[in-house]
Amino acid sequence: MSNMIADPEAFNNLSTAISSLTTSPIPVNVLPTAESLAHARESLQTSLPTSGLGLSETIRHLREDIGPGLPASSRSPNYYGFVTGGSTPAAALADNLVTAYDQNVQVHLPKETVTSNVEDRALSMLCELLKLDPEQWPHRLFTTGATGSNIIGLACGREYVIAEASAIISDATTSVGELGIVEAMHRAGIDKLQVLSTAPHSSLLKAAGILGIGRASVKDVSLKDAPHRFDLPQLKKLLEVPGTASIIAVSASEVNTGLFATAGLGEMQELRRLADMYGAWIHVDGAFGIFGRLLTSPAHKSIIEACTGLELADSITGDGHKLLNVPYDCGFFYSKHREIAPRVFANPNAAYLSTGLATDSIMSPLNIGLENSRRFRALPVYASLTAYGSDGYREMLERQIELSRAVAEHLEDSDDYELLAKIGSKKEEAIGNIYMIVLFRAKDDELNKELVDRVKSSKKIYLSGTAWEGRPACRFAVSNWMSDVKRDLPIITEVLGEIVESWKRK
Ligand SMILES: *Cc1c(COP(=O)(O)O)cnc(C)c1O
């Protein structure tokens, strides 16, 4: 027993063993029962075992005790709570191979391994999928998720905008990475650093907090009657404030409503013009919205337009474990500024981590991102893009939008529910503006307070709650590769119908 972990056979059989573990059927219930949750919690080891339970007993414990205490989450197409995505079969299998191969992708070593080539190729194929020119986005890497990417984006923006301010008064390069934020701002002659955004995701405030920009320096510059959109005159006013450096953060799209901060190319061109005039950086948080760029059909005209021009940004955040439907933990980051990357992220003076003389343009991930040792998280992305191609991904997203719009139409026609965050006065217009998120509430205020809990206790579908205009609201986020309007819509309408029926009977 004590030698088990040194047994080479165990490693040889690992990949077969792993795939046999994970072929679990999709549970009908999206949430575990109270009993299986209690059992799972009770079953946990209370302290570290001295001699260990051994491999087979441990695996039994995981599968039979802990497993039933886990919600289906993104394994179920009926889980609409958060934008969680799922895992395509190609991505899920590749993810198990990642564990079996157990690579560390931190230094680009072209004579020893192909890992960094796989990462770079996956990122350039992803560029093509998102209609971005791979040549224009040389600073690119996979991250732990969109939060990690937003931290990288604001860190690059911070480095850039302070250097731009400094360039006005001095020839020396002023680097926050080198000097620290206080000294760099002092040398650049600025005393304020701000992030200007509309309805930013919470992780953007978190990034500002981590980076010494400050959550209070994330300023809302939205229109009163359209809180997802920029108030351009107000934005210009804030950019002009003397002694201030700014990052413009574009929410594309917003997580409660799926609405986009910009309406089209013209608006992005105006943001670009202002950013260039005031030395600002444009960061797009496109965690799931950036995938709108896959769409081509006239039915998706408003989304296609909203995504046009996002390529004018300096940096882009995207999520892998959401609409790309690869396993956790995977996000991606792109920036046009190759030279900024090592100024912020260089892992300096570690001779043992040197690349040797690589003749290609691939930068070592440890010098351009947050981590040193890194999982080979590029492989599931590479596998899934290779397996399904751009047509496969477009068709996947079209099915998700078809379902969310069918739900929205059902709610709009209903006497008991109300569709929220509608754009336009006509029904067709409102439906035509919906991406893959549907925000709604029950018209009866008392029922509305309990709505999310009642949906959850149906255990047939899962939704999450939020607030809209000061009142509770419910949110559908359709993001799973399995989404299918014929199979899923009847389940959704049945649950929503039953909730109203039983409320009225009460
Ligand atoms: C989900 C999300 C994030 C955070 O992503 P994680 O992958 O959870 O780190 C950031 N921005 C937006 C718009 C999101 O939807």
mmCIF file of C-alpha atoms in Angstrom, residues 189-192 237-245:
data_model
loop_
_atom_site.group_PDB
_atom_site.id
_atom_site.type_symbol
_atom_site.label_atom_id
_atom_site.label_comp_id
_atom_site.label_asym_id
_atom_site.label_seq_id
_atom_site.Cartn_x
_atom_site.Cartn_y
_atom_site.Cartn_z
ATOM 1 C CA GLY A 189 2.911 63.639 -13.310
ATOM 2 C CA ILE A 190 -0.477 62.077 -12.708
ATOM 3 C CA ASP A 191 -2.409 61.693 -9.473
ATOM 4 C CA LYS A 192 -5.498 59.757 -10.636
ATOM 5 C CA LYS A 237 -15.379 64.905 -19.695
ATOM 6 C CA LEU A 238 -13.754 62.335 -17.404
ATOM 7 C CA LEU A 239 -10.967 61.568 -19.888
ATOM 8 C CA GLU A 240 -10.133 65.281 -20.003
ATOM 9 C CA VAL A 241 -9.586 65.716 -16.243
ATOM 10 C CA PRO A 242 -5.995 66.990 -15.852
ATOM 11 C CA GLY A 243 -3.503 64.682 -14.136
ATOM 12 C CA THR A 244 -5.644 61.610 -14.846
ATOM 13 C CA ALA A 245 -4.870 58.402 -16.743
#
